[in-house]
PDB file of C-alpha atoms in Angstrom:
ATOM      1  CA  MET A  22      82.749 118.814 -86.858  1.00 78.00           C
ATOM      2  CA  LEU A  23      81.605 115.888 -87.810  1.00 87.00           C
ATOM      3  CA  ARG A  24      83.454 115.112 -90.728  1.00 95.00           C
ATOM      4  CA  PRO A  25      86.887 114.189 -90.846  1.00 95.00           C
ATOM      5  CA  ILE A  26      89.961 117.088 -90.992  1.00 96.00           C
ATOM      6  CA  VAL A  27      90.404 118.540 -94.788  1.00 96.00           C
ATOM      7  CA  PRO A  28      92.770 116.102 -96.751  1.00 96.00           C
ATOM      8  CA  ALA A  29      95.181 118.982 -97.484  1.00 97.00           C
ATOM      9  CA  LYS A  30      95.521 119.888 -93.478  1.00 97.00           C
ATOM     10  CA  ALA A  31      95.403 115.988 -92.780  1.00 97.00           C
ATOM     11  CA  GLY A  32      98.460 115.617 -95.308  1.00 97.00           C
ATOM     12  CA  GLU A  33     100.340 118.514 -93.458  1.00 98.00           C
ATOM     13  CA  ILE A  34     100.105 116.847 -90.079  1.00 98.00           C
ATOM     14  CA  SER A  35     101.149 113.564 -91.594  1.00 98.00           C
ATOM     15  CA  LEU A  36     104.097 114.844 -93.563  1.00 98.00           C
ATOM     16  CA  ASP A  37     105.171 116.814 -89.982  1.00 98.00           C
ATOM     17  CA  TYR A  38     105.325 113.766 -88.237  1.00 99.00           C
ATOM     18  CA  HIS A  39     106.897 111.739 -91.093  1.00 99.00           C
ATOM     19  CA  MET A  40     109.762 114.164 -91.314  1.00 99.00           C
ATOM     20  CA  THR A  41     110.067 113.892 -87.460  1.00 99.00           C
ATOM     21  CA  LEU A  42     110.354 110.166 -87.737  1.00 99.00           C
ATOM     22  CA  GLU A  43     112.720 110.849 -90.704  1.00 99.00           C
ATOM     23  CA  ALA A  44     115.158 112.748 -88.354  1.00 99.00           C
ATOM     24  CA  LEU A  45     114.725 110.422 -85.671  1.00 99.00           C
ATOM     25  CA  ARG A  46     116.064 107.900 -88.211  1.00 98.00           C
ATOM     26  CA  SER A  47     118.713 109.543 -89.553  1.00 98.00           C
ATOM     27  CA  GLY A  48     120.188 111.199 -86.382  1.00 94.00           C
ATOM     28  CA  VAL A  49     119.550 115.054 -86.633  1.00 97.00           C
ATOM     29  CA  ALA A  50     116.677 114.827 -84.074  1.00 98.00           C
ATOM     30  CA  ASN A  51     116.568 116.543 -80.834  1.00 97.00           C
ATOM     31  CA  GLN A  52     114.392 116.433 -77.614  1.00 97.00           C
ATOM     32  CA  TYR A  53     111.571 118.479 -79.604  1.00 97.00           C
ATOM     33  CA  HIS A  54     110.934 115.663 -82.145  1.00 98.00           C
ATOM     34  CA  VAL A  55     111.042 112.859 -79.294  1.00 98.00           C
ATOM     35  CA  GLY A  56     108.249 114.934 -77.629  1.00 96.00           C
ATOM     36  CA  SER A  57     106.396 115.441 -81.053  1.00 97.00           C
ATOM     37  CA  MET A  58     106.536 111.555 -82.173  1.00 98.00           C
ATOM     38  CA  ALA A  59     105.340 110.884 -78.386  1.00 97.00           C
ATOM     39  CA  GLN A  60     102.476 113.226 -78.958  1.00 96.00           C
ATOM     40  CA  ALA A  61     101.584 110.894 -82.339  1.00 98.00           C
ATOM     41  CA  ILE A  62     101.844 107.829 -80.451  1.00 99.00           C
ATOM     42  CA  TYR A  63      99.114 109.213 -77.645  1.00 98.00           C
ATOM     43  CA  MET A  64      97.118 110.536 -80.110  1.00 98.00           C
ATOM     44  CA  ALA A  65      97.071 107.547 -81.777  1.00 99.00           C
ATOM     45  CA  MET A  66      96.592 105.568 -79.049  1.00 98.00           C
ATOM     46  CA  LEU A  67      93.396 107.600 -77.362  1.00 98.00           C
ATOM     47  CA  LEU A  68      91.895 107.466 -81.358  1.00 98.00           C
ATOM     48  CA  ASN A  69      92.100 103.487 -81.284  1.00 98.00           C
ATOM     49  CA  GLN A  70      90.668 103.552 -77.733  1.00 98.00           C
ATOM     50  CA  ARG A  71      87.485 105.503 -79.103  1.00 97.00           C
ATOM     51  CA  GLY A  72      87.082 103.156 -82.124  1.00 98.00           C
ATOM     52  CA  TYR A  73      89.356 104.565 -84.817  1.00 98.00           C
ATOM     53  CA  GLY A  74      91.784 101.757 -85.473  1.00 97.00           C
ATOM     54  CA  SER A  75      92.047  97.966 -84.564  1.00 97.00           C
ATOM     55  CA  ALA A  76      95.481  98.440 -83.307  1.00 98.00           C
ATOM     56  CA  VAL A  77      96.383  95.917 -80.464  1.00 98.00           C
ATOM     57  CA  PRO A  78      97.591  97.793 -76.937  1.00 98.00           C
ATOM     58  CA  GLU A  79     100.937  96.402 -77.577  1.00 98.00           C
ATOM     59  CA  LEU A  80     101.811  98.516 -80.318  1.00 98.00           C
ATOM     60  CA  PHE A  81     101.452 101.654 -78.242  1.00 99.00           C
ATOM     61  CA  ARG A  82     103.096 100.123 -75.525  1.00 99.00           C
ATOM     62  CA  ASP A  83     106.085  99.301 -77.713  1.00 99.00           C
ATOM     63  CA  ALA A  84     105.949 102.461 -79.189  1.00 99.00           C
ATOM     64  CA  GLU A  85     106.122 104.173 -75.888  1.00 98.00           C
ATOM     65  CA  GLY A  86     108.892 102.261 -74.906  1.00 98.00           C
ATOM     66  CA  ALA A  87     110.797 103.014 -78.201  1.00 98.00           C
ATOM     67  CA  ILE A  88     110.398 106.643 -77.898  1.00 98.00           C
ATOM     68  CA  LEU A  89     111.126 106.590 -74.071  1.00 98.00           C
ATOM     69  CA  ARG A  90     114.351 104.696 -74.800  1.00 98.00           C
ATOM     70  CA  CYS A  91     115.612 107.524 -77.711  1.00 98.00           C
ATOM     71  CA  ARG A  92     114.449 110.271 -75.133  1.00 98.00           C
ATOM     72  CA  GLN A  93     116.920 108.703 -72.301  1.00 98.00           C
ATOM     73  CA  ALA A  94     119.490 108.094 -74.816  1.00 97.00           C
ATOM     74  CA  GLY A  95     119.184 111.865 -76.099  1.00 97.00           C
ATOM     75  CA  LEU A  96     119.285 112.898 -72.440  1.00 98.00           C
ATOM     76  CA  GLU A  97     122.649 110.728 -71.907  1.00 98.00           C
ATOM     77  CA  THR A  98     124.360 111.259 -75.323  1.00 97.00           C
ATOM     78  CA  GLY A  99     122.969 114.191 -76.976  1.00 96.00           C
ATOM     79  CA  LEU A 100     121.915 111.960 -79.866  1.00 96.00           C
ATOM     80  CA  CYS A 101     118.308 111.258 -80.326  1.00 98.00           C
ATOM     81  CA  VAL A 102     117.943 108.644 -82.970  1.00 98.00           C
ATOM     82  CA  VAL A 103     115.737 105.288 -83.268  1.00 98.00           C
ATOM     83  CA  ASP A 104     117.174 102.135 -84.381  1.00 98.00           C
ATOM     84  CA  HIS A 105     115.674 100.081 -87.570  1.00 98.00           C
ATOM     85  CA  ASP A 106     113.114  98.243 -85.188  1.00 98.00           C
ATOM     86  CA  ALA A 107     111.838 101.400 -83.748  1.00 98.00           C
ATOM     87  CA  TYR A 108     111.850 103.084 -86.855  1.00 99.00           C
ATOM     88  CA  ALA A 109     109.481 100.491 -88.133  1.00 99.00           C
ATOM     89  CA  LEU A 110     107.213 100.539 -84.934  1.00 98.00           C
ATOM     90  CA  LEU A 111     107.007 104.253 -84.981  1.00 99.00           C
ATOM     91  CA  GLY A 112     106.079 103.986 -89.014  1.00 99.00           C
ATOM     92  CA  GLN A 113     103.310 101.802 -87.719  1.00 99.00           C
ATOM     93  CA  VAL A 114     101.787 104.083 -85.530  1.00 99.00           C
ATOM     94  CA  LEU A 115     102.021 106.908 -88.264  1.00 99.00           C
ATOM     95  CA  THR A 116     100.397 104.774 -90.828  1.00 99.00           C
ATOM     96  CA  LEU A 117      97.582 103.979 -88.036  1.00 99.00           C
ATOM     97  CA  PHE A 118      97.519 107.848 -87.329  1.00 99.00           C
ATOM     98  CA  ASP A 119      97.238 108.823 -91.076  1.00 98.00           C
ATOM     99  CA  GLN A 120      94.162 106.513 -91.455  1.00 98.00           C
ATOM    100  CA  GLN A 121      92.709 108.169 -88.216  1.00 98.00           C
ATOM    101  CA  LEU A 122      93.175 111.735 -89.480  1.00 98.00           C
ATOM    102  CA  ALA A 123      91.242 110.507 -92.774  1.00 97.00           C
ATOM    103  CA  ALA A 124      88.315 108.636 -90.950  1.00 97.00           C
ATOM    104  CA  ALA A 125      88.058 110.591 -87.267  1.00 98.00           C
ATOM    105  CA  PRO A 126      85.792 113.543 -87.150  1.00 98.00           C
ATOM    106  CA  VAL A 127      87.032 116.957 -86.325  1.00 97.00           C
ATOM    107  CA  ARG A 128      85.420 116.805 -82.798  1.00 97.00           C
ATOM    108  CA  GLU A 129      86.975 113.610 -82.088  1.00 97.00           C
ATOM    109  CA  LEU A 130      90.554 115.014 -82.593  1.00 97.00           C
ATOM    110  CA  ILE A 131      89.845 117.891 -80.578  1.00 96.00           C
ATOM    111  CA  ALA A 132      88.495 116.058 -77.837  1.00 97.00           C
ATOM    112  CA  VAL A 133      91.656 113.613 -78.100  1.00 97.00           C
ATOM    113  CA  ASN A 134      93.766 116.675 -78.196  1.00 96.00           C
ATOM    114  CA  ALA A 135      92.147 118.310 -75.089  1.00 96.00           C
ATOM    115  CA  LYS A 136      92.898 114.879 -73.066  1.00 95.00           C
ATOM    116  CA  LEU A 137      96.337 114.638 -73.969  1.00 94.00           C
ATOM    117  CA  LYS A 138      96.912 118.149 -73.020  1.00 93.00           C
ATOM    118  CA  THR A 139      95.421 117.284 -69.697  1.00 92.00           C
ATOM    119  CA  LEU A 140      97.337 114.167 -69.288  1.00 88.00           C
ATOM    120  CA  PHE A 141     100.815 115.903 -70.354  1.00 83.00           C
ATOM    121  CA  SER A 142      99.906 118.825 -67.928  1.00 87.00           C
ATOM    122  CA  ALA A 143      99.040 116.406 -64.888  1.00 87.00           C
ATOM    123  CA  ALA A 144     102.487 114.540 -65.608  1.00 80.00           C
ATOM    124  CA  ASN A 145     104.217 117.807 -65.653  1.00 77.00           C
ATOM    125  CA  GLY A 146     102.708 118.583 -62.251  1.00 77.00           C
ATOM    126  CA  HIS A 147     100.895 121.366 -63.461  1.00 56.00           C
ATOM    127  CA  CYS A 148      97.008 121.642 -62.826  1.00 46.00           C
ATOM    128  CA  ASP A 149      94.504 124.043 -64.422  1.00 46.00           C
ATOM    129  CA  GLY A 150      92.599 126.287 -61.782  1.00 46.00           C
ATOM    130  CA  ASP A 151      93.895 126.893 -58.394  1.00 45.00           C
ATOM    131  CA  GLU A 152      97.210 126.212 -57.132  1.00 43.00           C
ATOM    132  CA  ASN A 153      98.687 126.386 -53.569  1.00 42.00           C
ATOM    133  CA  THR A 154     101.944 128.247 -53.052  1.00 40.00           C
ATOM    134  CA  ALA A 155     103.792 128.412 -50.299  1.00 37.00           C
TER     135      ALA A 155
END
């Protein structure tokens, strides 16, 4: 758990996200792809905050804005596509994430993934544990 993820698995994860970006570029993506790209953005951001990377916060802010615009356009038109600038920006995030996968220990990836799940659950109004029902 102190070592990075094995290179073959890191490559598999990386390929999946890069294929997602290509789907978004080519206009064949759906909301699943948008969510997957959002996950990559937030994973990279959280790993960056933990010292795995030196990206400026604006990279993540701008990437989040791009994927949110893509999501909204997809909801309105049924077409989930990113423009050239968003593609380049998201490509920067994925390049950083590739580097993070190669450097961050598995325990860090697990911790960041757990934090991300907690954040997404809270954002969706779900809580672990007791929920009040009326």
